[in-house]
Tab-separated table of C-alpha atoms in Angstrom:
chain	number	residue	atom	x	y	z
A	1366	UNK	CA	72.489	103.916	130.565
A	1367	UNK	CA	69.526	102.849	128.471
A	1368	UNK	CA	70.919	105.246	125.695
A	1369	UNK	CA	74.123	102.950	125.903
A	1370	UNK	CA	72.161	99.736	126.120
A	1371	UNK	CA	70.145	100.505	122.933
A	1372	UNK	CA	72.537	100.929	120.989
A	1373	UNK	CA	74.866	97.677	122.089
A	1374	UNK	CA	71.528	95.826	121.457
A	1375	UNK	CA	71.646	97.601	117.901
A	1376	UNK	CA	75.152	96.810	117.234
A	1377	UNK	CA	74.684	93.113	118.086
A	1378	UNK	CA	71.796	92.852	116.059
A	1379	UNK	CA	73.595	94.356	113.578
A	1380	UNK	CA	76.307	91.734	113.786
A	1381	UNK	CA	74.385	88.943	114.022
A	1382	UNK	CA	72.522	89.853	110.483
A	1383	UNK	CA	75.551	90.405	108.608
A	1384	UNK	CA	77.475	87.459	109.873
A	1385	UNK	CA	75.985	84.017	109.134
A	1386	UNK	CA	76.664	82.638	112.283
A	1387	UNK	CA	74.751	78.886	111.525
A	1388	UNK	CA	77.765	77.929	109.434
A	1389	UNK	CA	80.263	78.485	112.504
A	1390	UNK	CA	79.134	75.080	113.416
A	1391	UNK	CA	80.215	73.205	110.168
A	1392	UNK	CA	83.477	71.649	110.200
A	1393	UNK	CA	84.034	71.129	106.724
A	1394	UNK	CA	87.733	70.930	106.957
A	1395	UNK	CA	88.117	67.376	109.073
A	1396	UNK	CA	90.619	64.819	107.025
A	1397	UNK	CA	89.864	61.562	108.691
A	1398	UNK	CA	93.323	59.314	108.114
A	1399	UNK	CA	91.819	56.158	108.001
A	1400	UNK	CA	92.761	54.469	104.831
A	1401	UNK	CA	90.108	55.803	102.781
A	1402	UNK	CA	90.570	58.592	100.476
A	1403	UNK	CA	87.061	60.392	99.207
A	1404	UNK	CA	87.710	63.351	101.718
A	1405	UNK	CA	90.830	64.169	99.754
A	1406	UNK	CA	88.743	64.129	96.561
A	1407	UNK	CA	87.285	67.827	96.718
A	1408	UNK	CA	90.407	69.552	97.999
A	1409	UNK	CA	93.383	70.727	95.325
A	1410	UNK	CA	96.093	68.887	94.223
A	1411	UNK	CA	99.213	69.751	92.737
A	1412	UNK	CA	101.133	67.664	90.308
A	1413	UNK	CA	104.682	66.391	90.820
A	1414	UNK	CA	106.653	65.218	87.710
A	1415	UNK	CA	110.291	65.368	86.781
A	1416	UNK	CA	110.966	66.579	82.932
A	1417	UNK	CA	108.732	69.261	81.206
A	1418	UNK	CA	104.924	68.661	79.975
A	1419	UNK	CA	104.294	67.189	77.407
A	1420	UNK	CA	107.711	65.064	77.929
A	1421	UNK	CA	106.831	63.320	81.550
A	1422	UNK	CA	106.516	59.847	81.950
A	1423	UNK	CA	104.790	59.879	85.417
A	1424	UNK	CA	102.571	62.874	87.028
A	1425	UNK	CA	101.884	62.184	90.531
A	1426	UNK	CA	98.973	63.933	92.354
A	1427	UNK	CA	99.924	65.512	95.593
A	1428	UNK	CA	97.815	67.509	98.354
A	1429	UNK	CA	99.050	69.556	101.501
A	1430	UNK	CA	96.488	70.487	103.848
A	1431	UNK	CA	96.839	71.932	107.458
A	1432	UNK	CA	95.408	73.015	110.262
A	1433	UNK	CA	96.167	75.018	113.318
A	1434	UNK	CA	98.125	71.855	114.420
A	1435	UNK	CA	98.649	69.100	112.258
A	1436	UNK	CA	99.884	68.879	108.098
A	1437	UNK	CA	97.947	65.996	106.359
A	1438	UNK	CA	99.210	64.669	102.818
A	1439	UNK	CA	97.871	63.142	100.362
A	1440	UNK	CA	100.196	61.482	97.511
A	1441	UNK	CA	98.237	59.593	94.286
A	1442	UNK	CA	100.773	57.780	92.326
A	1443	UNK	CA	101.300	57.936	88.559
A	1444	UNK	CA	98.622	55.752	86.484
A	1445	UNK	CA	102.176	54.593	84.436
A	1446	UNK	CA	105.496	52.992	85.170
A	1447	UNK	CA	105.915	54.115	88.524
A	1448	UNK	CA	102.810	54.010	90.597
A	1449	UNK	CA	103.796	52.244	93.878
A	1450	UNK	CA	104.094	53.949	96.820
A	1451	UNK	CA	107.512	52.633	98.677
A	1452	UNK	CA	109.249	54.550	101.301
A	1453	UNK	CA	109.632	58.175	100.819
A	1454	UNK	CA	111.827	60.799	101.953
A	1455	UNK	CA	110.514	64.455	102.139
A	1456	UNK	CA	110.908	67.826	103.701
A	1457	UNK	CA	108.753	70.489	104.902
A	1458	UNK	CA	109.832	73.807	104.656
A	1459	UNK	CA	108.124	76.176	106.653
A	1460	UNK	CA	109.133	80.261	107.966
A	1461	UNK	CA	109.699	78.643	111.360
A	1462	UNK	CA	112.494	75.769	109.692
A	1463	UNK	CA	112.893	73.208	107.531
A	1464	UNK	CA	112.753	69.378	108.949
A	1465	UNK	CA	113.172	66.417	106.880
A	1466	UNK	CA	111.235	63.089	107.039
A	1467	UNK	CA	111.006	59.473	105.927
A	1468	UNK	CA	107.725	57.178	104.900
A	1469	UNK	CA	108.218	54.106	106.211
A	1470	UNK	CA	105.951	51.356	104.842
A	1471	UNK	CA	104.289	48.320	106.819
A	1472	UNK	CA	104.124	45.726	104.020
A	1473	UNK	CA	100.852	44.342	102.750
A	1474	UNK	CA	99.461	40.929	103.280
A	1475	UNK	CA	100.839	38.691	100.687
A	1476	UNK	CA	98.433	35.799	101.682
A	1477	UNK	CA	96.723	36.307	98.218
A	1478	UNK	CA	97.899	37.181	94.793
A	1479	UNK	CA	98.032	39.910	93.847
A	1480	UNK	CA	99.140	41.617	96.621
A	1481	UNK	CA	96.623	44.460	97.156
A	1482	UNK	CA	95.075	45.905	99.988
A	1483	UNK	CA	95.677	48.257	102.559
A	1484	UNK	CA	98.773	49.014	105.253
A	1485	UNK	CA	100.171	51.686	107.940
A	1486	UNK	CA	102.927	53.704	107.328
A	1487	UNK	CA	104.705	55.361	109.612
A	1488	UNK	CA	106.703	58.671	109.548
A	1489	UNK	CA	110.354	59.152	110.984
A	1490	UNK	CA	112.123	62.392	111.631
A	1491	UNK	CA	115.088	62.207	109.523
A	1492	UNK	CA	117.170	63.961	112.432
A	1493	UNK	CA	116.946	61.092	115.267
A	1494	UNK	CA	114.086	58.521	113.683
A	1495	UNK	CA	111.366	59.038	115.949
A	1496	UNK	CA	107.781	58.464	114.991
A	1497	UNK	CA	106.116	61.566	114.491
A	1498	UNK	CA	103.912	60.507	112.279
A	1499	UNK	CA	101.252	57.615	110.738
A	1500	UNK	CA	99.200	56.952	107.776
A	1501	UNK	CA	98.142	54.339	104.965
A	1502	UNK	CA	98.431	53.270	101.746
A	1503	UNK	CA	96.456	51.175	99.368
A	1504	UNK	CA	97.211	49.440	96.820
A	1505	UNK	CA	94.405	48.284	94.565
A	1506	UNK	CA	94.460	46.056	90.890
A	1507	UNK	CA	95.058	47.989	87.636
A	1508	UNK	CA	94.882	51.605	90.201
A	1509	UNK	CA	97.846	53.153	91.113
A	1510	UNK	CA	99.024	53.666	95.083
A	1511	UNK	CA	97.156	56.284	97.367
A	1512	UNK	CA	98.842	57.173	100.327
A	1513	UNK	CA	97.827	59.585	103.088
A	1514	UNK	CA	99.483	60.708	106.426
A	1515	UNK	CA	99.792	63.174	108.782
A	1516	UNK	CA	102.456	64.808	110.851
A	1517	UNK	CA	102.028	66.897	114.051
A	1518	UNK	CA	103.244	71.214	113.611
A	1519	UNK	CA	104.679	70.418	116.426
A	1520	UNK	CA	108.136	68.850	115.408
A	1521	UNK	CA	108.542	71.831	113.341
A	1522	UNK	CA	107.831	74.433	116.203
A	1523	UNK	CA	107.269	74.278	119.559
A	1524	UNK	CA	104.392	76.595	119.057
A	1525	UNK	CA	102.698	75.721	115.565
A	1526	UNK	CA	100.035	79.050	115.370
A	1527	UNK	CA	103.629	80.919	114.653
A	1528	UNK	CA	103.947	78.377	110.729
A	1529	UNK	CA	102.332	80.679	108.296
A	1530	UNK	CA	104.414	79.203	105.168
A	1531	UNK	CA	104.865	75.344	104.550
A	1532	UNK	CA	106.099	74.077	101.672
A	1533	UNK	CA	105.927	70.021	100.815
A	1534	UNK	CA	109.040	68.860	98.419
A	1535	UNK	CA	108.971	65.026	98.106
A	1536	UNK	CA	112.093	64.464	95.847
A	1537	UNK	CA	111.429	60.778	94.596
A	1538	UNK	CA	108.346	62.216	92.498
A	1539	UNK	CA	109.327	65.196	91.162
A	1540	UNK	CA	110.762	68.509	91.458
A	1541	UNK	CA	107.889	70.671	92.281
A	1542	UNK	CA	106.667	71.929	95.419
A	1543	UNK	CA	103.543	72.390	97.003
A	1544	UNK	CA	103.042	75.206	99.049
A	1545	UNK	CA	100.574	76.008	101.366
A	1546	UNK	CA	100.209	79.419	102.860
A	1547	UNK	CA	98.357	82.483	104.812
A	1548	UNK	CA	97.805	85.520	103.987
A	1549	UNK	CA	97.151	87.500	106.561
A	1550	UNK	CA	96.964	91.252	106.575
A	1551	UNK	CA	99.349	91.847	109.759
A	1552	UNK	CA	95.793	93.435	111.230
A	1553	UNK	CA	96.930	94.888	114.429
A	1554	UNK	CA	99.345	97.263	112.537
A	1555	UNK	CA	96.779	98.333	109.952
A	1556	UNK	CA	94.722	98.882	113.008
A	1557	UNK	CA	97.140	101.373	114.799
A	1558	UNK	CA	97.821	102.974	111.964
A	1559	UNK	CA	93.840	103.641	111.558
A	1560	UNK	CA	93.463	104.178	114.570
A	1561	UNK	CA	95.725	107.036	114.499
A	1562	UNK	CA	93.989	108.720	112.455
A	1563	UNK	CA	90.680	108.377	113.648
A	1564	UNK	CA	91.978	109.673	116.645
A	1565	UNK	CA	94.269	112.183	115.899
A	1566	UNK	CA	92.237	114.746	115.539
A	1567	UNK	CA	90.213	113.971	118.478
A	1568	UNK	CA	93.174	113.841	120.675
A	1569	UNK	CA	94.245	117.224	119.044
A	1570	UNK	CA	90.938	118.608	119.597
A	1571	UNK	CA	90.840	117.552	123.205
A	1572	UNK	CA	94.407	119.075	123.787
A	1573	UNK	CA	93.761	122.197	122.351
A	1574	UNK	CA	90.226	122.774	124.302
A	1575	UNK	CA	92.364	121.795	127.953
A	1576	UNK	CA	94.951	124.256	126.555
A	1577	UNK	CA	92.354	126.952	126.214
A	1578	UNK	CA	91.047	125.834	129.464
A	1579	UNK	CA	93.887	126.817	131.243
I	217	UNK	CA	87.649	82.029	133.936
I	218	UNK	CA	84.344	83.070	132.351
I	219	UNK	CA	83.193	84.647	135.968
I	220	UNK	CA	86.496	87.025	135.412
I	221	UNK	CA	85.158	88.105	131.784
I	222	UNK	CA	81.888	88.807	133.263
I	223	UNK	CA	83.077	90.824	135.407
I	224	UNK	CA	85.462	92.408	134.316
I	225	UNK	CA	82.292	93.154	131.381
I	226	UNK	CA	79.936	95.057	134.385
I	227	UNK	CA	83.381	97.075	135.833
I	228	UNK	CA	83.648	98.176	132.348
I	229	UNK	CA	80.172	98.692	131.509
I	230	UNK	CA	80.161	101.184	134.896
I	231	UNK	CA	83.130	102.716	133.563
I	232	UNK	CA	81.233	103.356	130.518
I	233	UNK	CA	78.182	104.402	132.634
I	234	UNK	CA	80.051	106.693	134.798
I	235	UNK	CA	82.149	108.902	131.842
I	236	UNK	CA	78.969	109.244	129.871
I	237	UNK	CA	77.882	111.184	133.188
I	238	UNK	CA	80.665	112.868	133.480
I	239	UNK	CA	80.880	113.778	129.573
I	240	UNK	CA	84.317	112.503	129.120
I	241	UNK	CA	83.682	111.784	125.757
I	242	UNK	CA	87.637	111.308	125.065
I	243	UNK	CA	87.806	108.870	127.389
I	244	UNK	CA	84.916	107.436	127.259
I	245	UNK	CA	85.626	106.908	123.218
I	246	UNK	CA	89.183	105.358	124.360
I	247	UNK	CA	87.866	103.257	126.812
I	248	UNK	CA	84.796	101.778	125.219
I	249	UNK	CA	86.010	101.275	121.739
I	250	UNK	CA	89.300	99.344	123.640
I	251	UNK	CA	87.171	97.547	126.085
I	252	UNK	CA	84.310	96.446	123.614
I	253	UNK	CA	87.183	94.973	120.909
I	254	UNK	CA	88.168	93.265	123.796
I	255	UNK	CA	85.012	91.637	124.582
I	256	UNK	CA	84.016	90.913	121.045
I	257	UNK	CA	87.663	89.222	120.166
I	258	UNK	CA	87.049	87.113	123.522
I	259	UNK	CA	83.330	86.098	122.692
I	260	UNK	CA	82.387	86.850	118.903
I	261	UNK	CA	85.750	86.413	116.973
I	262	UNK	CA	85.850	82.637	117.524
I	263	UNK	CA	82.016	82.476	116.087
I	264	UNK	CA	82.500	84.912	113.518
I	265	UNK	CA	85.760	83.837	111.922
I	266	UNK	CA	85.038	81.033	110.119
I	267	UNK	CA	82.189	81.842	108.281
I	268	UNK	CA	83.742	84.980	107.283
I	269	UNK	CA	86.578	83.054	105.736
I	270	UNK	CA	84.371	81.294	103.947
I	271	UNK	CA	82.742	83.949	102.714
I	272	UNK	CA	85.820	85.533	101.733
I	273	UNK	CA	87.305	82.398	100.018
I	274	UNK	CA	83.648	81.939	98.078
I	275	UNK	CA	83.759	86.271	96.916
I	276	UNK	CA	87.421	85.832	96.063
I	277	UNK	CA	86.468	82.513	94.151
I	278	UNK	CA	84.381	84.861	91.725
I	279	UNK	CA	87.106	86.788	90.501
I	280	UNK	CA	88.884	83.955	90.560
I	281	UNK	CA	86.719	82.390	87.769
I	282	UNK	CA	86.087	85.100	85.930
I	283	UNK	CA	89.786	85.731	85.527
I	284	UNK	CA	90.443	82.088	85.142
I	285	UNK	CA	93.503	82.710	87.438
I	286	UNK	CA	92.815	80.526	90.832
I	287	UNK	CA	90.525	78.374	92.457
I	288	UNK	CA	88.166	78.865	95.323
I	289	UNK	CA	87.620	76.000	97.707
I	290	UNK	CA	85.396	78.378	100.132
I	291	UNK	CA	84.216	74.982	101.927
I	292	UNK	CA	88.322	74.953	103.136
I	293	UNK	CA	88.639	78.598	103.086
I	294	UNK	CA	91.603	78.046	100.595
I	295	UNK	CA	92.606	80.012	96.894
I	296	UNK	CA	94.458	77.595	94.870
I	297	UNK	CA	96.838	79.555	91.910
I	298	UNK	CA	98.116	76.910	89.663
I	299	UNK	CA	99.677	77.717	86.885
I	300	UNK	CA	102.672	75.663	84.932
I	301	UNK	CA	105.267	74.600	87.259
I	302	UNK	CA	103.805	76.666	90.392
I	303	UNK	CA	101.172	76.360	92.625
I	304	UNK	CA	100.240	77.738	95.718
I	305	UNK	CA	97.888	76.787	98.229
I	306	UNK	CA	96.417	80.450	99.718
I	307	UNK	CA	95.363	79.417	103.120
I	308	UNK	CA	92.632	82.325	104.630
I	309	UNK	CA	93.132	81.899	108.085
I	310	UNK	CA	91.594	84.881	111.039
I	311	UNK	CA	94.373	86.907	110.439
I	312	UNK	CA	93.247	87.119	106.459
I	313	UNK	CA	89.527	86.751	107.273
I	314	UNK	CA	89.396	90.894	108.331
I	315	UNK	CA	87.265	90.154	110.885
I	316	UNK	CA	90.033	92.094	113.223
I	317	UNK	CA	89.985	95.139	110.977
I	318	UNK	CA	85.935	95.087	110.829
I	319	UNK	CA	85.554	94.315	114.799
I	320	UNK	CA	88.050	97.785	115.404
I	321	UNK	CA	86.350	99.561	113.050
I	322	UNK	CA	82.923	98.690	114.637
I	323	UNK	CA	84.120	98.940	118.114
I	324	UNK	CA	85.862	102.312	117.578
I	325	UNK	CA	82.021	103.825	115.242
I	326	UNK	CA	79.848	102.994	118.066
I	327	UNK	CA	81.755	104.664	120.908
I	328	UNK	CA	82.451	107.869	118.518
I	329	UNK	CA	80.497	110.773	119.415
I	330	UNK	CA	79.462	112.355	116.197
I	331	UNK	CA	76.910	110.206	114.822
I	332	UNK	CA	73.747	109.192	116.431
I	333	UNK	CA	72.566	105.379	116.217
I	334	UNK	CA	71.060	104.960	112.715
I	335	UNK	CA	73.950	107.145	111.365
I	336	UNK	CA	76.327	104.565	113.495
I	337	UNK	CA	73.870	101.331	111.575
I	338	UNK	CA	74.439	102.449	108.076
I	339	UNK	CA	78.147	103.566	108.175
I	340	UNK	CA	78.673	100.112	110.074
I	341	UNK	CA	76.985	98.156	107.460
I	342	UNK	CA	78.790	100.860	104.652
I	343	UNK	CA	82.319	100.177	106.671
I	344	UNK	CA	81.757	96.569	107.158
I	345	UNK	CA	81.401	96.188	102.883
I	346	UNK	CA	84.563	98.518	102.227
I	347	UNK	CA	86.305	96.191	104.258
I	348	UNK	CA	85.091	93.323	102.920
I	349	UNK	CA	85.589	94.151	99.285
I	350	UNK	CA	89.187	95.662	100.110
I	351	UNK	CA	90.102	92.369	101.340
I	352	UNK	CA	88.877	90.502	98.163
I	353	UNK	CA	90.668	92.947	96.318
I	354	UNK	CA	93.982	92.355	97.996
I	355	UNK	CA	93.910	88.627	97.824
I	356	UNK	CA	92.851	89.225	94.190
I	357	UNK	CA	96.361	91.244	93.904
I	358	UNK	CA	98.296	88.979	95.505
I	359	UNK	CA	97.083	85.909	93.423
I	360	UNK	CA	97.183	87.097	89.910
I	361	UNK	CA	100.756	88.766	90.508
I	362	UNK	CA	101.536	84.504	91.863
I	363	UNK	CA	99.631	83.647	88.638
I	364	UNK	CA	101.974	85.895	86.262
I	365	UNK	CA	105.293	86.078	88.149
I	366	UNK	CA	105.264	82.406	90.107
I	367	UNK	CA	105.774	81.883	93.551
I	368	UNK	CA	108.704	83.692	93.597
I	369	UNK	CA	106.679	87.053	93.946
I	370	UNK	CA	104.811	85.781	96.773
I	371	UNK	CA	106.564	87.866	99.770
I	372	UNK	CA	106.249	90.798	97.829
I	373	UNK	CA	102.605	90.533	97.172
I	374	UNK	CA	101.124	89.352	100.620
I	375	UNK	CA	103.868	91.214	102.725
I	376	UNK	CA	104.039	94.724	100.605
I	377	UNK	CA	102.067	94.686	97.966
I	378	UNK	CA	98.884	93.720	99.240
I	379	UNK	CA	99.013	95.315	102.227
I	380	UNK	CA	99.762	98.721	100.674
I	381	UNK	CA	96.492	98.176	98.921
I	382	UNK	CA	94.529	97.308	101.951
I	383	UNK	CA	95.901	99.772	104.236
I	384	UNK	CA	95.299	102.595	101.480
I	385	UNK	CA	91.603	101.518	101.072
I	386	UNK	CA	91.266	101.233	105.231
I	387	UNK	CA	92.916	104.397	105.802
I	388	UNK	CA	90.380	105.677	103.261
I	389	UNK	CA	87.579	105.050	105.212
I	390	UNK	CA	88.758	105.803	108.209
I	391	UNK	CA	89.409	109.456	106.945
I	392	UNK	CA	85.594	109.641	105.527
I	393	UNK	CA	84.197	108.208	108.562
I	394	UNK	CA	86.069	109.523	111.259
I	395	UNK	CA	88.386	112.195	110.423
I	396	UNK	CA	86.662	114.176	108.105
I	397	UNK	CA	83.287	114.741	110.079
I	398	UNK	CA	85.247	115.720	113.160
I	399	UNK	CA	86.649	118.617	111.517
I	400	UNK	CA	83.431	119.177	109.465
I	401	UNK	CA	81.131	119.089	112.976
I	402	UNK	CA	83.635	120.542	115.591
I	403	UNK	CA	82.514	123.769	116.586
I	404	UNK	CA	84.817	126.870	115.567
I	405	UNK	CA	81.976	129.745	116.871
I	406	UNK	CA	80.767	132.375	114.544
I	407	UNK	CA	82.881	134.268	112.593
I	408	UNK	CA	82.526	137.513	110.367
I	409	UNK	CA	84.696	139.146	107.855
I	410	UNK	CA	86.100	142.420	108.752
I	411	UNK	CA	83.655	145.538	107.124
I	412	UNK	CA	85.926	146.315	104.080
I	413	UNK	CA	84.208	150.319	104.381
I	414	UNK	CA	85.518	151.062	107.762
């Protein structure tokens, strides 16, 4: 028993020193959509044109982010000709289906000239118009439109852990898409298979020394 | 909830207890390395997950600069391949992380019979590496064949491709650690060769 109780204390320790377990608590991933867009500034964006570089008018910036229940986007408009965010239609195609979607914009005060500022959006399933979603945009003198939003897994799947692939294609900006997806190394089969080895020859062993036995 | 995990953690630690008396090792490898996987996915995998992602995302970001192929955002835990018309967002969630493969391979080295404890330290810390660096090395796969062939290629690198690689290199060190010293160390009694004069 103390044998045993070494060596879990050993194997903890052991964890514990290769793991940095202060960083578990450091949420670096939070997208706040509020109307403001700095925490969009450090994460990649893809750009959306029609045409082929160098011949494109407009480049628009856009960013797909998830996490284990929610897709947030971020869409910067072109600095030329068309940099106003109006409503948008856009699909999400993921391995669990593909759902389409409309941005719906609130308009923005026009109390003063120019109109600039910032407004809600709000986003409709294509399929029956509900509200699924919400967001803003800003619009902002000599700056093109930023627009953010998010949209729940959820009206994609009924259980969103099962989306591994989602890709964004917003067809009024360009014909790119932005993908974003996981890797993962299907672990539980990589561990049987390991595991079979490991104890294969222990399990033969075992067999063969009962077999003798008898 | 919590009071059922703790003890259903004392039943097993008895069970533990009571086939180390009984020198079932078998069993008591079976049971232990199954039961303490358990334990650690219920208590330790939510703790240990993301900063192994991270970690993972920053290593892989190192290749990915010196190859000038992808971007790391380790803060997100996310490999960004951009290259012409495609790009690809390579999300490292716990499935990617290998902190499954490294918490089996753990559980199933300190229940194994062969080794005593310092031998079990060092081939965890060895084992835990391997792991490690054949994870970077299949995400490094799987984003330069993105970077050359486009996104296209992307089933065939994450679902074959890469995971050929990673099994090969896991099934590797399985063998070394496990299989090979049990047929090194299992006794097979004394032998002689026949007297070739008689």
């Amino acid at each position: 028993m103390k044998k045993f109780f070494v060596r879990t204390m050993a194997f903890l320790f052991l964890l514990m020193l290769v793991v940095p377990l202060p960083c578990f608590a450091v949420d670096y991933g939070a997208i706040q959509i509020d109307g403001y867009y700095d925490d969009w500034e450090d994460k990649p964006h893809t750009q959306v044109y029609y045409g082929t570089i160098p011949n494109v008018s407009e480049i628009h910036l856009v960013s797909l982010f998830r996490d284990e229940t929610r897709v947030y986007i971020h869409v910067k408009m072109s600095e030329n000709n068309y940099s106003e965010f109006h409503n948008m239609y856009f699909s999400l195609y993921t391995n669990a289906g593909t759902v389409s979607y409309t941005a719906i914009t609130e308009p923005l005060s026009e109390k003063k000239k120019p109109v600039v500022g910032t407004a809600g959006l709000t986003v409709h399933l294509q399929s029956n118009w509900n509200i699924v979603g919400t967001g803003y945009y800003t619009r902002a003198v000599g700056e093109s439109d930023d627009a953010e939003f998010v949209i729940p897994l959820s009206t994609i799947s009924s259980q969103p852990a099962s989306i591994t692939e989602i890709s964004l294609k917003i067809v009024e900006l360009g014909s790119q898409q932005i993908f974003c997806v996981g890797a993962d190394t299907a672990p539980y089969i990589g561990i049987a298979i390991c595991a079979a080895i490991a104890l294969g020859p222990g399990g033969y062993y075992y067999y063969r020394r009962k077999k003798d036995q008898c | 909830m919590l009071a059922l995990q703790i003890i259903a953690f004392i039943v097993w630690i008895y069970v533990i207890w009571v086939l180390s008396r009984t020198e079932l090792h078998f069993f008591k490898f079976c049971l232990g390395s199954v039961g303490l996987f358990f334990f650690l996915m219920i208590w330790l995998q939510p703790l240990m997950t993301q900063p192994l992602t991270m970690a993972v995302a920053a290593a892989s970001g190192v290749l990915g600069d010196f190859s000038g192929m992808y971007d790391s955002y380790y803060k997100y835990s996310i490999l960004f391949i951009s290259k012409d018309t495609a790009a690809i967002s390579l999300s490292i969630d716990y499935e990617c992380s290998g902190v499954i493969e490294i918490m089996a391979f753990s559980c199933m080295l300190w229940f194994f019979p062969l080794y005593n404890t310092i031998e079990k330290l060092i081939l965890n810390s060895v084992g835990l590496i391997v792991i490690f660096c054949a994870n970077i090395l299949r995400l490094f796969i799987i984003c330069t064949l993105i970077y050359f062939f486009g996104n296209d290629i992307f089933y065939f690198a994450h679902t074959i491709f890469g995971r050929i690689i990673f099994y090969l290199l896991s099934i590797a060190l399985y063998f070394y650690v496990f299989t090979r010293p049990q047929i090194i160390r299992q006794k097979v009694g004394d032998f002689t060769y026949g007297d070739s004069n008689q």
